[in-house]
Short mmCIF file of C-alpha atoms in Angstrom, two decimals:
data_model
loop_
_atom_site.label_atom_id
_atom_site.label_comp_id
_atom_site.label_asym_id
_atom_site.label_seq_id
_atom_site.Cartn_x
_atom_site.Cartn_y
_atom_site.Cartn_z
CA UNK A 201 -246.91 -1.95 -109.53
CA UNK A 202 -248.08 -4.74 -112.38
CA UNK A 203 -251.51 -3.18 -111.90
CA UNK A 204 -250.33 -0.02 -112.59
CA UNK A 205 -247.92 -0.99 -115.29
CA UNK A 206 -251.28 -2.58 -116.78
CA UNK A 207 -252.85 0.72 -116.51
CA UNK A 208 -249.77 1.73 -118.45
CA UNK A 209 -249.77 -0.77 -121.27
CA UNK A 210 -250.28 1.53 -124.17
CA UNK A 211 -247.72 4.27 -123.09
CA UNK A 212 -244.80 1.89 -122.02
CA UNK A 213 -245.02 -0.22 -125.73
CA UNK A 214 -244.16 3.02 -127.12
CA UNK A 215 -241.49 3.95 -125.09
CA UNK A 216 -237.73 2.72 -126.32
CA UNK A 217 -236.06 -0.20 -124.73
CA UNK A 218 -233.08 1.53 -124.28
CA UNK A 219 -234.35 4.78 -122.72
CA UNK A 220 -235.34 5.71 -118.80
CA UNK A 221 -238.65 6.72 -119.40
CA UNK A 222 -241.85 8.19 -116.71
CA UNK A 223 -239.24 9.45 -114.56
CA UNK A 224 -240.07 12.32 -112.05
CA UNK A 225 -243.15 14.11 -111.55
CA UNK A 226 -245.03 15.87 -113.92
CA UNK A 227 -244.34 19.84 -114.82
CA UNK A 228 -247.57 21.44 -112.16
CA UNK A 229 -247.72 24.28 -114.60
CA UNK A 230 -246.83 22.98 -118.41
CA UNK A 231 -248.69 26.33 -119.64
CA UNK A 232 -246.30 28.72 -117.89
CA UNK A 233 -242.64 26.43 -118.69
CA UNK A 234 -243.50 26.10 -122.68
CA UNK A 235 -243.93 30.36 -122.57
CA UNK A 236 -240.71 30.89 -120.53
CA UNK A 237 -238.76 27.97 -123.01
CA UNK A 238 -239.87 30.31 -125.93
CA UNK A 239 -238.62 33.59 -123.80
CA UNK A 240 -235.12 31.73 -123.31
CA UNK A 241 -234.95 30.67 -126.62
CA UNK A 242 -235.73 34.15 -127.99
CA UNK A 243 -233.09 35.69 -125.92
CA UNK A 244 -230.48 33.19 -126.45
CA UNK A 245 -230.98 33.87 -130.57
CA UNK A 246 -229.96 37.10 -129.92
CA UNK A 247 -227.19 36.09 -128.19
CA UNK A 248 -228.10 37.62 -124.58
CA UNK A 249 -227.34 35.88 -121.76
CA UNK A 250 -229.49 34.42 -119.49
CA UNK A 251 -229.07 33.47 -115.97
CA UNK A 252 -231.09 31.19 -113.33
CA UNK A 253 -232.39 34.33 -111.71
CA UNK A 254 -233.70 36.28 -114.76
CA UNK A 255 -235.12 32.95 -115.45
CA UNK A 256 -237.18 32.50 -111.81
CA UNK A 257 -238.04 36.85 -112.07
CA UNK A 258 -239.67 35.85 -115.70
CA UNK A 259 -241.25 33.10 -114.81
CA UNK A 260 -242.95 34.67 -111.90
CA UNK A 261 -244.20 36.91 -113.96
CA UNK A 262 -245.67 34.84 -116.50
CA UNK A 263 -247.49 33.16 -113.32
CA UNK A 264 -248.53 36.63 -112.32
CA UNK A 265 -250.03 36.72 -116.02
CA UNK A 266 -251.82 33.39 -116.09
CA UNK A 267 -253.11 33.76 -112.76
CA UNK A 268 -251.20 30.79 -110.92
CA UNK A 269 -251.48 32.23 -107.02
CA UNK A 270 -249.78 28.90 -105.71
CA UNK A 271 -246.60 29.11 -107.79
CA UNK A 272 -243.70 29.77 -106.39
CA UNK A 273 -240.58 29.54 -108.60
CA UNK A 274 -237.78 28.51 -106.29
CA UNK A 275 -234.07 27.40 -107.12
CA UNK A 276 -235.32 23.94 -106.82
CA UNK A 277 -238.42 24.30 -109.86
CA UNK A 278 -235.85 25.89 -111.83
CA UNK A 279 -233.22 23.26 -111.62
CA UNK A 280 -236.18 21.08 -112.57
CA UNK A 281 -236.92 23.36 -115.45
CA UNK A 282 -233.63 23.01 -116.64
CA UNK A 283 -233.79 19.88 -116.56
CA UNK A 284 -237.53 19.16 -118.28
CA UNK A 285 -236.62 21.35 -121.39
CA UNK A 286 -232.91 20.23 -122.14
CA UNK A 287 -231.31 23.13 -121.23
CA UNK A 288 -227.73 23.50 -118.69
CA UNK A 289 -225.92 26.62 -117.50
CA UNK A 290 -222.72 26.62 -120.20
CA UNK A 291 -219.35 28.54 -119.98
CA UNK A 292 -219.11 31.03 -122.94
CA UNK A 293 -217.14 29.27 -125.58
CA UNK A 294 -215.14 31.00 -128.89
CA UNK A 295 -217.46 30.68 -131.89
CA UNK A 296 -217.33 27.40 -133.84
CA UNK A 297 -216.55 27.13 -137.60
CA UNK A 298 -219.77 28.05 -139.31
CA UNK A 299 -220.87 25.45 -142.00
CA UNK A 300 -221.93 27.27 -145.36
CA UNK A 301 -225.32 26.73 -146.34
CA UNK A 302 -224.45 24.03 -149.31
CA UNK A 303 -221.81 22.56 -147.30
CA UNK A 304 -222.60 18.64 -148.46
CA UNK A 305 -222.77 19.70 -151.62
CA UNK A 306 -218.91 21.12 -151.58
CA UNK A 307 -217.90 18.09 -149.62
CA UNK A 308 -219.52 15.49 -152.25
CA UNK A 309 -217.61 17.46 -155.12
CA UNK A 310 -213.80 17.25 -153.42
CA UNK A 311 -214.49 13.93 -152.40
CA UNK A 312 -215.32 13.06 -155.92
CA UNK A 313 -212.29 14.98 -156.98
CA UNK A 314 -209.89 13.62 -155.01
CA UNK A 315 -211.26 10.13 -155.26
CA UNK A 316 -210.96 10.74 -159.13
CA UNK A 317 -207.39 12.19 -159.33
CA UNK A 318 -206.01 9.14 -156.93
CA UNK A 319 -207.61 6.55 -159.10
CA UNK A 320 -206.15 8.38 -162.68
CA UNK A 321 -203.12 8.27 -161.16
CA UNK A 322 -202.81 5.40 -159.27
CA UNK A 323 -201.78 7.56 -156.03
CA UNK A 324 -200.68 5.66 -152.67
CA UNK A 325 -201.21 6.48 -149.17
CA UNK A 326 -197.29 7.69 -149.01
CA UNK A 327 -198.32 10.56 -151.78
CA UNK A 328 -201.15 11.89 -150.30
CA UNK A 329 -200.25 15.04 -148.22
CA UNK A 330 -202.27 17.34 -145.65
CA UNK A 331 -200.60 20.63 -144.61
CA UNK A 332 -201.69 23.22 -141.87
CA UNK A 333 -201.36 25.77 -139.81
CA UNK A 334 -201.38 25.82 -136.33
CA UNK A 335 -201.31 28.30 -134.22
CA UNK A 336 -199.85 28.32 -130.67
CA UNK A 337 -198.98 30.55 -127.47
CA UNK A 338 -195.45 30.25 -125.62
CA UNK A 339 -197.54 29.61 -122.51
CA UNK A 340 -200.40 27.06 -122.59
CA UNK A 341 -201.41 26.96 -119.25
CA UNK A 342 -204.49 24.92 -118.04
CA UNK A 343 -207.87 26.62 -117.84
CA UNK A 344 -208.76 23.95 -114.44
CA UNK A 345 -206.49 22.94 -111.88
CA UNK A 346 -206.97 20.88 -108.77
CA UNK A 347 -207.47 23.16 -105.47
CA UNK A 348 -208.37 22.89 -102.18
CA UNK A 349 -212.07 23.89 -101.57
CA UNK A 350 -213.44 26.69 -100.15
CA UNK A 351 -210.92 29.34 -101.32
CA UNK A 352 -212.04 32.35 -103.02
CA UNK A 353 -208.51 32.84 -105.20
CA UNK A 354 -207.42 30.41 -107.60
CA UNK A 355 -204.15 31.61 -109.09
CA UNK A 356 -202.51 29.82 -112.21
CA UNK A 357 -198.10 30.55 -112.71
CA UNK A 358 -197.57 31.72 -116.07
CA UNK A 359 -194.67 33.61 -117.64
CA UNK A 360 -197.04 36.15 -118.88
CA UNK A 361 -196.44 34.78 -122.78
CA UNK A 362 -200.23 33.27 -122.77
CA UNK A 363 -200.92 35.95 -125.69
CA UNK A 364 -197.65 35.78 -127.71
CA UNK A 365 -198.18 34.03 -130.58
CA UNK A 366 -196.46 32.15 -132.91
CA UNK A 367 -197.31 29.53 -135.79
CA UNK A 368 -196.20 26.10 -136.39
CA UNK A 369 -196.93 24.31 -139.73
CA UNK A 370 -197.32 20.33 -139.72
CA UNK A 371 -197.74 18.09 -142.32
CA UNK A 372 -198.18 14.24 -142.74
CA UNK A 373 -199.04 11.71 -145.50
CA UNK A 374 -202.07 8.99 -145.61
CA UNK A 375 -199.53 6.20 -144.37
CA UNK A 376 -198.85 8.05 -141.66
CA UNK A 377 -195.43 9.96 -142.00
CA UNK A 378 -194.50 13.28 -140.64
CA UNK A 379 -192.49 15.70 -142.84
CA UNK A 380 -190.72 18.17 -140.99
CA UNK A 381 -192.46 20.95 -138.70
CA UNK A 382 -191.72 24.72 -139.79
CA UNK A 383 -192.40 27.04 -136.59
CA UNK A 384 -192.93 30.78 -137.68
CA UNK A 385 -192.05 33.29 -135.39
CA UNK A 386 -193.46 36.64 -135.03
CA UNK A 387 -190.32 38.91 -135.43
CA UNK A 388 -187.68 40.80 -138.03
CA UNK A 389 -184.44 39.50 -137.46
CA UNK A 390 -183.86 35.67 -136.84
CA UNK A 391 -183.35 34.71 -133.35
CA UNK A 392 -179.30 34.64 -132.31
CA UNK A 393 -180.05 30.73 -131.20
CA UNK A 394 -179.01 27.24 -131.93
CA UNK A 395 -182.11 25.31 -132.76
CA UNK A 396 -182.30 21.51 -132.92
CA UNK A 397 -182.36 19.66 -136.22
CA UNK A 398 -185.15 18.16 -138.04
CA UNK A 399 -187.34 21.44 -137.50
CA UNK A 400 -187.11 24.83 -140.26
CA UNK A 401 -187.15 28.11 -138.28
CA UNK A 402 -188.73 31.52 -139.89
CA UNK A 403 -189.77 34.92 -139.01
CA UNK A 404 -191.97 37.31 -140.14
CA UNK A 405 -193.84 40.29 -138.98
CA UNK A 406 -196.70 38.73 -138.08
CA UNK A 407 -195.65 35.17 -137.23
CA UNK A 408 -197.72 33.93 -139.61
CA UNK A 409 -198.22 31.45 -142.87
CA UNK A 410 -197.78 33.96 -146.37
CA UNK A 411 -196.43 33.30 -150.22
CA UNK A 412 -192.82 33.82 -149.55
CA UNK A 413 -192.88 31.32 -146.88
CA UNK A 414 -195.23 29.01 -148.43
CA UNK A 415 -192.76 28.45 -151.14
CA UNK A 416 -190.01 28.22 -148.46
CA UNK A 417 -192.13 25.75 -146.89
CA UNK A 418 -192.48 23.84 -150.44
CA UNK A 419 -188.80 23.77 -150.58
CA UNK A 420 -187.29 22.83 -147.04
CA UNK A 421 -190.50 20.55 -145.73
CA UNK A 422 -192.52 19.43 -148.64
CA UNK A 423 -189.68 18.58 -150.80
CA UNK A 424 -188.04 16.29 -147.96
CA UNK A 425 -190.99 13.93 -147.83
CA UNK A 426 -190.07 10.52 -149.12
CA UNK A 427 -189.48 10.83 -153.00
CA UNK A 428 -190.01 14.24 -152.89
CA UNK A 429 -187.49 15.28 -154.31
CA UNK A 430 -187.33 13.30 -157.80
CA UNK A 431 -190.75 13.96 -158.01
CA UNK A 432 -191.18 10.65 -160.22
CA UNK A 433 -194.52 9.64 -158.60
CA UNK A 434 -197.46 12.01 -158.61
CA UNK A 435 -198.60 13.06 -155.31
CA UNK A 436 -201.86 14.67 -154.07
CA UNK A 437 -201.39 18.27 -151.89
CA UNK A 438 -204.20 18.57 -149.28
CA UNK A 439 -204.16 22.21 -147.87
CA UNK A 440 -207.34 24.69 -147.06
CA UNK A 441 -208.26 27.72 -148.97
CA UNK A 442 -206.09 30.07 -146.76
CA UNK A 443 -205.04 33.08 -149.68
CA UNK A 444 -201.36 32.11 -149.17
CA UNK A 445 -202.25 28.36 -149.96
CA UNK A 446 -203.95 29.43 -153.41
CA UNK A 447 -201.91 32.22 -155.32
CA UNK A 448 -201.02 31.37 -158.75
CA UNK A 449 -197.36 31.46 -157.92
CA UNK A 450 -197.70 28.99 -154.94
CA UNK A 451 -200.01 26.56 -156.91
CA UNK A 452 -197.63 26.42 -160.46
CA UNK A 453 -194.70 25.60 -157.80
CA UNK A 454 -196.93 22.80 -156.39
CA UNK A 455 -197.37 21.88 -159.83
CA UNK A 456 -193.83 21.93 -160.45
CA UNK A 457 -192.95 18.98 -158.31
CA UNK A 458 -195.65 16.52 -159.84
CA UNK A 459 -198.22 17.30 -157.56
CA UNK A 460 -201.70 18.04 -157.48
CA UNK A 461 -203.63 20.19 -155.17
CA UNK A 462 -206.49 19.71 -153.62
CA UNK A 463 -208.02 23.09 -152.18
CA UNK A 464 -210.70 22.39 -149.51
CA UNK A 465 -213.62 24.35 -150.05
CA UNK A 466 -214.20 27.41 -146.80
CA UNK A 467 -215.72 25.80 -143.82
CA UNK A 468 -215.37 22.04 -144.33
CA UNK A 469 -212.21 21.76 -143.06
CA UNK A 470 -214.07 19.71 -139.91
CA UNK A 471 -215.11 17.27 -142.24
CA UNK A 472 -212.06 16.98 -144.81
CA UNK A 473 -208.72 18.17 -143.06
CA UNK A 474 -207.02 15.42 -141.34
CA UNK A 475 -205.24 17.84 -139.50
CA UNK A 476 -207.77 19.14 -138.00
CA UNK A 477 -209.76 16.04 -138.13
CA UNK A 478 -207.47 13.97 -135.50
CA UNK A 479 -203.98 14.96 -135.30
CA UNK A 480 -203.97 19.30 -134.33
CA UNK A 481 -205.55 18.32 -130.80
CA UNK A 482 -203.09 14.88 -129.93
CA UNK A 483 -200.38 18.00 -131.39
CA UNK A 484 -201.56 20.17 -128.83
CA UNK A 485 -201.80 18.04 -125.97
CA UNK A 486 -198.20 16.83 -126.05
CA UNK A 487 -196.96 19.93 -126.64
CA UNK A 488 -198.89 21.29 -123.09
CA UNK A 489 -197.17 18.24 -121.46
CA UNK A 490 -193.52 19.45 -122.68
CA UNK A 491 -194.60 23.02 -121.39
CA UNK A 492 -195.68 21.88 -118.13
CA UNK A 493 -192.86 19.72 -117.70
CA UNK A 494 -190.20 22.71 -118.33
CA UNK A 495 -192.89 25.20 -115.92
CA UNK A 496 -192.21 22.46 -112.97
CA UNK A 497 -188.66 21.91 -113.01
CA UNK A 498 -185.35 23.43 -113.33
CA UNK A 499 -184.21 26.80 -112.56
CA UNK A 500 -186.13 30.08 -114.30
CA UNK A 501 -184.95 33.33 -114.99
CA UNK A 502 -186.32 36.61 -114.54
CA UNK A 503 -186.53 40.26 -115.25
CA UNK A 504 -185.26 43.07 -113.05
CA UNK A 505 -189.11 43.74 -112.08
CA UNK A 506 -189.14 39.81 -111.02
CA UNK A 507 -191.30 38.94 -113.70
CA UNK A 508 -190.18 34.95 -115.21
CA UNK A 509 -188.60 34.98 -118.93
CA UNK A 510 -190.25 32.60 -121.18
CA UNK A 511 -188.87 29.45 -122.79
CA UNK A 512 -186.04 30.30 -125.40
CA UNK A 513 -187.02 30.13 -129.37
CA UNK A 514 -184.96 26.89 -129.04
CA UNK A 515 -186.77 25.34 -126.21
CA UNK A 516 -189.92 26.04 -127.93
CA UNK A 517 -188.62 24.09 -130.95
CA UNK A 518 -187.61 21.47 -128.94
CA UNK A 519 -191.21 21.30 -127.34
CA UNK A 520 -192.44 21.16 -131.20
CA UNK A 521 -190.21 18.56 -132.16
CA UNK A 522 -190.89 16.13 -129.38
CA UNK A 523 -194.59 16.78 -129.19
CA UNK A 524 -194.68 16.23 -132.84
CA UNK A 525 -192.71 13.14 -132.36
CA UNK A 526 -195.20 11.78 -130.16
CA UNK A 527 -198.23 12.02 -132.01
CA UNK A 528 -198.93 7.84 -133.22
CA UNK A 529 -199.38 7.00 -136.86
CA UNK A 530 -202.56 5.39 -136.32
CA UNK A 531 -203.77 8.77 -135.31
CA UNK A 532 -202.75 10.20 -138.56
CA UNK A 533 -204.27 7.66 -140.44
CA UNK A 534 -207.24 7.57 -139.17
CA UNK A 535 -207.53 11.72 -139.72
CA UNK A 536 -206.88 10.61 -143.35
CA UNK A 537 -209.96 7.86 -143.01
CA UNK A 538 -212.31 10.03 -141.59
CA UNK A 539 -211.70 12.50 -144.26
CA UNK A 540 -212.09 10.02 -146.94
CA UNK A 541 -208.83 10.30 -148.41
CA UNK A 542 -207.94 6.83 -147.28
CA UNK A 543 -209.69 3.78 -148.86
CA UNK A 544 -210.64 0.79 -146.39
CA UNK A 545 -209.12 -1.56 -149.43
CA UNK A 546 -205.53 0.15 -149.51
CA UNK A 547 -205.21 -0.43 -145.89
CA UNK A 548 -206.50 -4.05 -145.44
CA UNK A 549 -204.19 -4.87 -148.56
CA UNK A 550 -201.23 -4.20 -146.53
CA UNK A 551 -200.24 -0.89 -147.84
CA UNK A 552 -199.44 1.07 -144.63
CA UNK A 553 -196.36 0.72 -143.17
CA UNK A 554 -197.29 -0.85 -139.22
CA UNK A 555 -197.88 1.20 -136.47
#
């Protein structure tokens, strides 16, 4: 081995410390797997799938092409290929938030902006507010469960509400407080329940964030954030570009209350929505927790055709409330970090209330 590591000298200098490197043998037939990466490249840009099996078909063809009698292309070669060029088989996901083409150049310019409205105004962590929408299903059942192996039917219990939709609006400050939720429901009339306190109910035809109910949000949830409602210190609004979020009505009422906003600009809400940053997902997993909890115990109720009736509006609130509860304060903060709306120096000087 040191005699061929000698042999090697050159080649292993080069190689990084920290990476496995001359691992495996050699691609046989380098020609043939650079063509068929460009073929499965080509078809992937136009969004076609592609399979193992198309894979070994082409690539016998290509050997066909070039002439290679000995080549084979078994399941083995291609998990090989695979595994030579980078490439997995991958579960079809939803499509990701496209970036816009001068995306660092929009988030340079709010960062500026909000970095220059907090220092003209001397604003703290406790007046600088994210808002957003999230939206949620009265069944979030789990897309993997644990199953014994071998058998061909893997069924998941649902109430059948996985598509029902409804919307639930959460917003926090930079120190790490949560102003009340507001859950929207998709309906006409309001629901003949009692709900628990601490949460603001709505409905609307489609269960979802407009004017009217941005200005009732402004009112019952913005407005009960501490000193929110003498408005004596100015306070910085965080909220995406969503059309309800920017009418001229909505914005003067924002103005109103001694508060700027802060529009993010379309598709950087990844890099500048705390929200989204950090806190939606921790959100989301508690609330699947209180859902699976109420799924697994107690008595259910169902319909004369034996299907199971979903959670009540109040039981959802109650799953909002809690989960909502749950989420840490270090987790908001650090969504406020991340999204540079949080300098280091305010929280090393003791400005945040503790964890």
């Amino acid at each position: 081995m040191i005699r061929h590591w000698k042999q090697q000298r050159e080649e292993l200098t080069q190689c990084k410390k920290t990476t496995k490197a001359f691992r495996g043998k050699k691609s046989r037939w380098p020609e043939l797997e650079n063509e068929l990466e460009d073929w499965v490249n080509t078809q992937r840009a136009d969004g076609r799938g592609v399979s193992t099996v198309q894979i070994r078909l082409k690539a016998k063809t290509i050997a066909t092409a070039l002439k290679f009698e000995d080549f084979r292309g078994g399941p083995s070669w291609c998990l090989r290929f695979l595994r030579h060029k980078g490439l997995s088989i991958r579960v079809q996901t939803s499509l990701c938030q496209q970036l816009p083409p001068d995306y660092e150049e929009k988030v340079s310019n709010f960062c500026k902006f909000t970095d220059a409205k907090i220092a003209e105004h001397s604003i703290g962590p406790h007046n600088i507010i994210n808002m957003d929408e999230v939206p949620l299903t009265f069944d979030l059942p789990l897309t993997r469960t644990v199953n014994r192996k071998g058998e061909s039917s893997v069924m998941l219990k649902t109430t059948g509400h996985e598509k029902t939709h409804f919307t639930c609006v959460l917003s926090c400050t930079a120190s790490g407080e949560k102003l009340p939720p507001m859950v929207i429901f998709k309906r006409t009339m309001m629901p003949k329940e009692k709900f628990p306190r601490g949460i603001v109910v709505k409905v609307n035809k489609k269960g979802w964030m407009t004017e009217s109910l941005m200005h009732e949000w402004h009112t019952e949830c913005y407005g009960k954030r501490p000193g929110g409602f003498f408005h004596r210190n100015k306070a910085l609004l965080v909220l995406d570009s969503m059309r309800a979020h920017i009418t001229n009505s909505v914005k003067e009422a924002i103005k109103r209350t001694n508060s700027i906003p802060a529009v993010i600009p379309g598709g950087t809400t990844k890099y500048l929505q705390p929200l989204d940053i950090s806190v939606n997902r921790a959100f989301k997993v508690a609330l699947r927790v209180q859902w699976e909890a109420w799924m697994t115990s107690g008595e259910k109720s169902f319909t004369k055709t034996g299907r199971m009736r979903r959670a009540t509006y109040g039981q959802v609130c109650q799953w909002v409330l809690t989960a909502w509860s749950i989420v840490k304060k270090s987790t908001i903060i650090n969504g406020f970090r991340k999204a540079g709306l949080l300098r280091v120096e305010e929280d090393s000087a003791g400005d945040l209330p503790p964890d």
